[in-house]
CSV table of C-alpha atoms in Angstrom, one decimal:
chain,number,residue,atom,x,y,z
A,3,MET,CA,-1.2,-9.2,9.6
A,4,ILE,CA,0.1,-8.4,6.1
A,5,THR,CA,2.6,-6.2,7.9
A,6,VAL,CA,3.7,-9.2,9.9
A,7,MET,CA,4.2,-11.1,6.6
A,8,LEU,CA,6.3,-8.4,5.0
A,9,ARG,CA,8.4,-7.9,8.2
A,10,THR,CA,9.1,-11.7,8.0
A,11,VAL,CA,10.2,-11.3,4.4
A,12,ILE,CA,12.5,-8.4,5.3
A,13,LEU,CA,14.0,-10.4,8.2
A,14,TYR,CA,14.4,-13.5,6.1
A,15,PHE,CA,16.5,-11.6,3.6
A,16,THR,CA,18.4,-9.7,6.3
A,17,VAL,CA,19.4,-12.8,8.2
A,18,THR,CA,20.2,-14.7,5.0
A,19,VAL,CA,22.5,-11.9,3.8
A,20,ALA,CA,24.1,-11.7,7.2
A,21,LEU,CA,24.8,-15.4,7.2
A,22,ARG,CA,26.2,-15.2,3.7
A,23,ILE,CA,28.5,-12.4,4.7
A,24,MET,CA,29.5,-14.4,7.9
A,25,GLY,CA,30.6,-17.1,5.5
A,26,LYS,CA,30.6,-20.9,5.4
A,27,ARG,CA,32.4,-21.3,8.7
A,28,THR,CA,29.2,-20.4,10.6
A,29,LEU,CA,27.0,-22.8,8.9
A,30,GLY,CA,27.8,-26.4,9.9
A,31,GLU,CA,25.8,-28.9,7.7
A,32,LEU,CA,23.0,-26.5,6.7
A,33,GLN,CA,22.8,-24.2,3.7
A,34,PRO,CA,22.6,-20.5,4.6
A,35,ASN,CA,18.9,-20.2,3.8
A,36,GLU,CA,18.1,-23.5,5.6
A,37,LEU,CA,19.8,-22.2,8.7
A,38,VAL,CA,17.9,-19.0,8.5
A,39,VAL,CA,14.6,-20.8,8.4
A,40,THR,CA,15.6,-23.2,11.1
A,41,MET,CA,16.7,-20.3,13.4
A,42,LEU,CA,13.7,-18.1,12.8
A,43,ILE,CA,11.1,-20.9,12.9
A,44,ALA,CA,12.4,-22.1,16.3
A,45,GLU,CA,12.2,-18.6,17.7
A,46,LEU,CA,8.8,-17.8,16.1
A,47,ALA,CA,7.2,-21.0,17.4
A,48,GLY,CA,8.4,-20.3,20.9
A,49,ILE,CA,6.9,-16.8,21.3
A,50,PRO,CA,3.1,-17.8,21.2
A,51,ILE,CA,3.9,-20.9,23.3
A,52,GLN,CA,5.6,-18.9,26.0
A,53,GLU,CA,3.2,-16.0,26.0
A,54,PRO,CA,-0.5,-16.9,26.0
A,55,GLU,CA,-1.3,-13.2,25.4
A,56,ILE,CA,0.0,-13.4,21.9
A,57,PRO,CA,-2.4,-14.9,19.4
A,58,LEU,CA,-1.2,-18.0,17.5
A,59,VAL,CA,-1.5,-16.2,14.2
A,60,TYR,CA,1.6,-14.2,15.2
A,61,GLY,CA,3.5,-17.4,15.0
A,62,VAL,CA,1.6,-19.1,12.2
A,63,VAL,CA,1.7,-16.3,9.6
A,64,PRO,CA,5.5,-15.7,9.8
A,65,ILE,CA,6.1,-19.5,9.8
A,66,THR,CA,4.0,-19.9,6.7
A,67,THR,CA,5.8,-17.0,5.1
A,68,LEU,CA,9.2,-18.5,5.8
A,69,LEU,CA,8.0,-21.9,4.5
A,70,PHE,CA,6.9,-20.3,1.3
A,71,LEU,CA,10.2,-18.3,1.0
A,72,GLU,CA,12.3,-21.4,1.6
A,73,VAL,CA,10.4,-23.6,-0.9
A,74,LEU,CA,10.4,-20.7,-3.4
A,75,PHE,CA,14.1,-20.0,-3.2
A,76,SER,CA,15.0,-23.8,-3.2
A,77,TYR,CA,13.0,-24.0,-6.4
A,78,LEU,CA,14.5,-20.9,-8.0
A,79,ALA,CA,18.0,-22.0,-7.0
A,80,LEU,CA,17.3,-25.3,-8.8
A,81,LYS,CA,16.3,-23.5,-12.0
A,82,ASN,CA,18.7,-20.5,-11.9
A,83,ASP,CA,22.4,-20.6,-11.3
A,84,TRP,CA,22.6,-16.9,-10.4
A,85,ILE,CA,20.1,-17.3,-7.6
A,86,ARG,CA,21.8,-20.4,-6.4
A,87,LYS,CA,25.1,-18.5,-6.2
A,88,ALA,CA,23.5,-15.5,-4.4
A,89,PHE,CA,21.6,-17.5,-1.8
A,90,ILE,CA,23.7,-20.7,-1.3
A,91,GLY,CA,27.1,-19.6,-2.6
A,92,ARG,CA,29.8,-21.7,-4.3
A,93,PRO,CA,32.2,-24.3,-2.9
A,94,SER,CA,35.7,-22.9,-2.2
A,95,ILE,CA,38.7,-24.8,-3.2
A,96,ILE,CA,41.1,-24.6,-0.3
A,97,ILE,CA,43.7,-27.1,-1.5
A,98,HIS,CA,44.2,-27.5,-5.3
A,99,GLN,CA,46.4,-30.3,-6.6
A,100,GLY,CA,48.1,-30.5,-3.2
A,101,ILE,CA,48.8,-26.7,-3.0
A,102,ILE,CA,47.1,-24.6,-0.3
A,103,ASP,CA,45.3,-21.6,-1.7
A,104,GLN,CA,46.2,-19.1,1.0
A,105,LYS,CA,44.1,-16.3,-0.6
A,106,GLU,CA,41.0,-18.4,-0.6
A,107,MET,CA,41.7,-19.4,3.0
A,108,GLU,CA,41.9,-15.8,4.0
A,109,ARG,CA,38.7,-15.0,2.1
A,110,GLN,CA,36.9,-17.8,4.0
A,111,ARG,CA,38.6,-16.6,7.3
A,112,LEU,CA,40.0,-20.1,7.7
A,113,ASN,CA,43.3,-20.5,9.4
A,114,MET,CA,45.6,-23.5,9.4
A,115,ASP,CA,44.2,-24.9,12.7
A,116,ASP,CA,40.7,-24.9,11.1
A,117,LEU,CA,42.0,-26.6,8.0
A,118,LEU,CA,43.9,-29.3,9.9
A,119,ALA,CA,41.0,-29.8,12.2
A,120,GLY,CA,38.7,-30.3,9.2
A,121,LEU,CA,41.2,-32.8,7.8
A,122,ARG,CA,41.5,-34.7,11.1
A,123,GLN,CA,37.8,-35.0,11.1
A,124,GLN,CA,38.2,-36.9,7.9
A,125,GLU,CA,40.9,-39.1,9.5
A,126,ILE,CA,43.7,-37.4,7.6
A,127,CYS,CA,46.7,-36.4,9.6
A,128,ASP,CA,49.2,-35.7,6.8
A,129,LEU,CA,48.5,-32.6,4.7
A,130,SER,CA,50.8,-33.9,2.0
A,131,THR,CA,48.4,-36.8,1.2
A,132,VAL,CA,45.6,-34.4,0.2
A,133,ALA,CA,45.1,-33.5,-3.5
A,134,TYR,CA,42.0,-31.4,-3.1
A,135,ALA,CA,40.2,-29.9,-0.1
A,136,ILE,CA,36.9,-28.1,-0.8
A,137,LEU,CA,34.9,-26.1,1.6
A,138,GLU,CA,31.3,-26.9,0.7
A,139,THR,CA,28.5,-24.4,0.8
A,140,ASP,CA,27.2,-26.0,4.0
A,141,GLY,CA,30.5,-25.4,5.8
A,142,LYS,CA,31.8,-29.0,5.5
A,143,LEU,CA,35.2,-29.9,4.2
A,144,SER,CA,35.4,-32.4,1.4
A,145,VAL,CA,38.7,-34.0,0.8
A,146,MET,CA,40.2,-36.0,-2.1
A,147,LEU,CA,43.5,-37.8,-1.5
A,148,GLN,CA,46.5,-38.0,-3.8
A,149,ALA,CA,46.2,-41.1,-6.1
A,150,LYS,CA,49.1,-42.8,-4.3
A,151,ASN,CA,47.2,-42.5,-1.0
A,152,PHE,CA,43.9,-43.9,-2.2
A,153,PRO,CA,42.8,-46.8,0.0
A,154,LEU,CA,43.1,-50.2,-1.7
A,155,THR,CA,39.9,-51.6,-3.2
A,156,LEU,CA,38.9,-55.1,-4.3
A,157,CYS,CA,39.2,-53.9,-8.0
A,158,ASP,CA,42.9,-53.0,-7.3
A,159,ILE,CA,43.6,-56.7,-6.6
A,160,GLY,CA,41.6,-57.9,-9.6
A,161,ARG,CA,38.5,-58.9,-7.7
A,162,HIS,CA,35.1,-57.9,-9.0
A,163,PRO,CA,32.5,-58.9,-6.4
A,164,GLN,CA,28.8,-58.6,-7.2
A,165,THR,CA,27.1,-55.5,-5.9
A,166,PRO,CA,24.8,-56.6,-3.1
A,167,LEU,CA,21.1,-56.2,-3.7
A,168,LEU,CA,19.0,-54.0,-1.5
A,169,GLN,CA,17.1,-55.8,1.3
A,170,HIS,CA,13.4,-54.8,1.7
A,171,ILE,CA,11.5,-55.3,4.9
A,172,LEU,CA,8.6,-57.6,4.3
A,173,ILE,CA,7.6,-58.4,7.9
A,174,SER,CA,8.5,-56.3,10.9
A,175,GLY,CA,7.3,-57.2,14.4
A,176,GLY,CA,4.8,-59.7,13.1
A,177,LYS,CA,3.2,-57.2,10.7
A,178,LEU,CA,3.3,-57.8,6.9
A,179,ARG,CA,4.1,-54.8,4.6
A,180,SER,CA,2.0,-55.5,1.6
A,181,SER,CA,3.5,-52.6,-0.4
A,182,THR,CA,7.0,-54.1,-0.1
A,183,LEU,CA,5.6,-57.5,-1.4
A,184,ARG,CA,4.1,-55.7,-4.4
A,185,MET,CA,7.4,-53.8,-4.9
A,186,ILE,CA,9.4,-57.0,-5.2
A,187,LYS,CA,6.7,-58.5,-7.4
A,188,LYS,CA,5.8,-61.4,-5.1
A,189,ASP,CA,2.5,-62.5,-3.7
A,190,THR,CA,1.2,-63.9,-0.4
A,191,ASN,CA,1.5,-67.5,-1.6
A,192,TRP,CA,5.2,-67.0,-2.2
A,193,LEU,CA,5.5,-65.5,1.3
A,194,HIS,CA,3.7,-68.3,3.0
A,195,ASN,CA,5.8,-70.9,1.1
A,196,GLN,CA,8.9,-69.1,2.3
A,197,LEU,CA,7.7,-69.2,5.9
A,198,GLN,CA,6.7,-72.8,5.7
A,199,THR,CA,10.2,-73.8,4.5
A,200,ARG,CA,11.4,-72.5,7.8
A,201,GLN,CA,8.5,-74.2,9.7
A,202,ILE,CA,6.8,-70.9,10.6
A,203,SER,CA,3.1,-71.1,10.5
A,204,LYS,CA,2.0,-67.5,11.0
A,205,VAL,CA,3.3,-64.0,9.9
A,206,GLN,CA,2.7,-62.9,13.5
A,207,ASN,CA,5.6,-65.2,14.6
A,208,VAL,CA,8.2,-63.4,12.5
A,209,LEU,CA,10.3,-60.7,14.1
A,210,LEU,CA,11.9,-59.6,10.8
A,211,MET,CA,11.7,-60.9,7.3
A,212,THR,CA,13.7,-59.2,4.5
A,213,ALA,CA,13.9,-60.0,0.8
A,214,ASP,CA,15.8,-58.7,-2.1
A,215,GLU,CA,14.6,-58.2,-5.7
A,216,GLU,CA,15.7,-61.7,-6.6
A,217,GLY,CA,13.6,-63.2,-3.8
A,218,ASN,CA,16.4,-64.2,-1.5
A,219,THR,CA,15.0,-63.9,2.1
A,220,THR,CA,16.3,-63.5,5.6
A,221,ILE,CA,13.9,-64.5,8.4
A,222,ILE,CA,14.3,-64.0,12.1
A,223,GLN,CA,11.6,-65.7,14.2
A,224,LYS,CA,10.2,-64.2,17.4
A,225,GLU,CA,11.7,-65.7,20.6
A,226,SER,CA,8.2,-66.2,22.0
A,227,ALA,CA,7.2,-68.3,18.9
A,228,GLN,CA,10.1,-70.7,19.0
B,2,MET,CA,6.9,-28.7,-8.4
B,3,LYS,CA,3.9,-30.3,-6.7
B,4,ARG,CA,5.2,-29.3,-3.2
B,5,PHE,CA,6.0,-25.8,-4.5
B,6,LEU,CA,2.4,-25.4,-5.8
B,7,ILE,CA,0.9,-26.7,-2.5
B,8,VAL,CA,3.1,-24.2,-0.5
B,9,LEU,CA,2.3,-21.4,-2.9
B,10,ALA,CA,-1.5,-22.1,-2.5
B,11,LEU,CA,-1.1,-22.2,1.3
B,12,PHE,CA,0.8,-18.9,1.3
B,13,CYS,CA,-1.8,-17.3,-1.0
B,14,LEU,CA,-4.5,-18.5,1.3
B,15,VAL,CA,-2.8,-17.2,4.4
B,16,ALA,CA,-2.0,-13.9,2.7
B,17,MET,CA,-5.7,-13.6,1.7
B,18,LEU,CA,-6.9,-14.4,5.2
B,19,CYS,CA,-4.4,-11.8,6.6
B,20,ALA,CA,-5.8,-9.1,4.2
B,21,VAL,CA,-9.3,-10.0,5.1
B,22,GLY,CA,-8.4,-9.9,8.8
B,23,ASP,CA,-6.7,-6.5,8.5
B,24,THR,CA,-9.7,-5.0,6.7
B,25,THR,CA,-12.2,-6.5,9.2
B,26,VAL,CA,-10.1,-5.1,12.1
B,27,ASN,CA,-10.2,-1.7,10.5
B,28,ARG,CA,-13.9,-1.9,9.8
B,29,LYS,CA,-14.8,-3.1,13.3
B,30,THR,CA,-12.7,-0.5,15.1
B,31,GLU,CA,-14.2,2.3,13.0
B,32,ALA,CA,-17.7,1.0,13.8
B,33,LEU,CA,-16.7,0.9,17.5
B,34,SER,CA,-15.3,4.4,17.4
B,35,ALA,CA,-18.4,5.9,15.8
B,36,PRO,CA,-20.5,6.5,18.9
B,37,LEU,CA,-17.6,7.9,21.0
B,38,GLY,CA,-18.0,11.4,19.5
B,39,ARG,CA,-21.6,11.4,20.6
B,40,ILE,CA,-20.8,10.1,24.0
B,41,ASP,CA,-18.3,12.8,24.5
B,42,GLN,CA,-20.8,15.5,23.4
B,43,LEU,CA,-23.4,14.1,25.8
B,44,ALA,CA,-20.9,14.0,28.6
B,45,ALA,CA,-19.9,17.6,27.9
B,46,ALA,CA,-23.5,18.5,28.0
B,47,GLU,CA,-23.9,16.5,31.2
B,48,GLN,CA,-26.6,14.3,29.7
B,49,TYR,CA,-25.2,11.2,31.5
B,50,GLN,CA,-28.2,8.9,31.2
B,51,GLU,CA,-28.2,9.1,27.4
B,52,ALA,CA,-24.4,8.7,27.3
B,53,LEU,CA,-24.6,5.7,29.6
B,54,VAL,CA,-27.0,4.0,27.3
B,55,LEU,CA,-24.7,4.6,24.4
B,56,CYS,CA,-21.7,3.4,26.4
B,57,GLU,CA,-23.4,0.2,27.4
B,58,GLU,CA,-24.3,-0.4,23.7
B,59,LEU,CA,-20.6,0.2,22.9
B,60,GLN,CA,-19.5,-2.3,25.5
B,61,GLN,CA,-21.9,-4.9,24.1
B,62,ALA,CA,-20.7,-4.4,20.6
B,63,TYR,CA,-17.1,-4.7,21.8
B,64,GLU,CA,-17.9,-7.9,23.7
B,65,GLN,CA,-19.4,-9.3,20.5
B,66,ASP,CA,-16.2,-8.4,18.5
B,67,PHE,CA,-13.9,-9.6,21.3
B,68,PRO,CA,-13.4,-13.2,20.2
B,69,PHE,CA,-12.4,-12.0,16.7
B,70,PHE,CA,-10.0,-9.4,18.1
B,71,CYS,CA,-8.6,-12.1,20.4
B,72,ALA,CA,-7.6,-14.3,17.5
B,73,LEU,CA,-5.8,-11.6,15.7
B,74,LEU,CA,-4.5,-9.0,18.1
B,75,HIS,CA,-2.2,-8.9,21.2
B,76,HIS,CA,-4.5,-9.5,24.2
B,77,GLN,CA,-2.8,-6.8,26.2
B,78,ARG,CA,-4.1,-4.1,23.8
B,79,LEU,CA,-7.6,-5.6,24.2
B,80,GLU,CA,-7.4,-5.6,28.0
B,81,GLU,CA,-6.4,-1.9,27.9
B,82,ILE,CA,-9.5,-1.1,25.9
B,83,GLU,CA,-11.7,-3.1,28.3
B,84,ARG,CA,-10.3,-1.2,31.2
B,85,SER,CA,-10.8,2.1,29.5
B,86,LEU,CA,-14.4,1.2,28.6
B,87,CYS,CA,-15.0,0.3,32.3
B,88,ALA,CA,-13.5,3.6,33.3
B,89,LEU,CA,-15.8,5.4,30.9
B,90,HIS,CA,-18.8,3.6,32.2
B,91,SER,CA,-18.0,4.3,35.8
B,92,SER,CA,-17.3,8.0,35.1
B,93,LEU,CA,-20.7,8.4,33.3
B,94,PHE,CA,-22.4,6.5,36.1
B,95,LEU,CA,-20.8,8.7,38.7
B,96,GLU,CA,-21.5,11.8,36.6
B,97,GLN,CA,-17.9,12.9,36.5
B,98,ARG,CA,-17.7,15.1,33.5
B,99,GLU,CA,-14.0,15.5,33.0
B,100,GLU,CA,-13.1,11.9,33.8
B,101,ALA,CA,-15.8,10.7,31.4
B,102,ARG,CA,-14.5,12.9,28.6
B,103,ALA,CA,-10.9,11.8,29.3
B,104,ALA,CA,-11.9,8.1,29.3
B,105,CYS,CA,-13.8,8.6,26.1
B,106,ALA,CA,-10.7,10.1,24.4
B,107,GLN,CA,-8.6,7.2,25.7
B,108,VAL,CA,-11.0,4.6,24.3
B,109,GLU,CA,-11.0,6.4,21.0
B,110,LEU,CA,-7.2,6.6,20.9
B,111,LEU,CA,-6.8,2.9,21.9
B,112,LEU,CA,-9.2,1.8,19.1
B,113,ARG,CA,-7.4,3.9,16.6
B,114,GLU,CA,-4.1,2.4,17.7
B,115,LEU,CA,-5.6,-1.1,17.4
B,116,ALA,CA,-6.3,-0.5,13.7
B,117,GLU,CA,-3.1,1.4,13.1
B,118,LEU,CA,-0.5,-0.8,14.9
B,119,ASP,CA,-0.8,-3.6,12.3
B,120,ARG,CA,-1.7,-1.4,9.3
B,121,LEU,CA,0.5,-1.8,6.3
B,122,GLY,CA,2.8,1.1,6.0
B,123,VAL,CA,6.5,2.1,6.0
B,124,GLY,CA,6.3,3.2,9.6
B,125,ASN,CA,5.1,-0.2,10.7
B,126,LEU,CA,7.4,-2.2,8.4
B,127,PHE,CA,10.6,-0.7,9.8
């Protein structure tokens, strides 16, 4: 069984290195090490399920090993920049101050079609409007527009609206969430008062009740209780 | 940090269980292999009744260890051992000297393989 563990460690590193060499293009929303774990776990879990002759430990031991490696390297990457660079990589600047870095594109094996497709996915059709385009470590393209192409905001026209407060769910499907009530520092008396002002007698009659930190509520009554 | 420590503890536990499992498999297969030499000698001397008694004891011991082996080892390997033990028993019962000795050697080889297939070593790692 220890052999199975060590084989898993070897495969983890092999597949991670292979994916790092393959580059960001192959990833698509997952970091290299995350993709390795996802790929291998899916495969490992399938083997004992499909073949009853293989003991479950042949799946459980490698999966536990992968879980450990994943958590270990996430932790180490958090603490150590070198490990982060080795395992996760660095973002690549493809467009810098409006100028395409052709060498970087070549290094990332990205052609113009790929770049334009990435921009179109961000709803950008004109390359000249882009100030920066960065290929992130998970393979996604982040884009910053030229200042003149920034979308207009309320601040630009001198309006400074209040940031809306987060709505917390107090009652959902007739069930009270006491933890939310404590979080917004209110009690059941306050809740019942709120319900009574809307002529609702029971919590069970409420489909949804939300409240923000200032105590502003939104209540939707169940159709059956109306 | 808390999650990391939990996973680390889980990993250490699994690694420890694996090490204990490996050691127990080795110990059990060695114990099962022990009477095979004697059975072979008895079969060679055509003392089939004595050999048959030892073979039945071996089969019983194997059946006792079977659930443990099942949890840790590929079932196909275990089925091969079962078949070979049956062949050994039949050959001794029918007093077939050469077949009995061949079956005895096969059981010994399969038990050795059972211990060696998962043993930690460069050969098994790569």
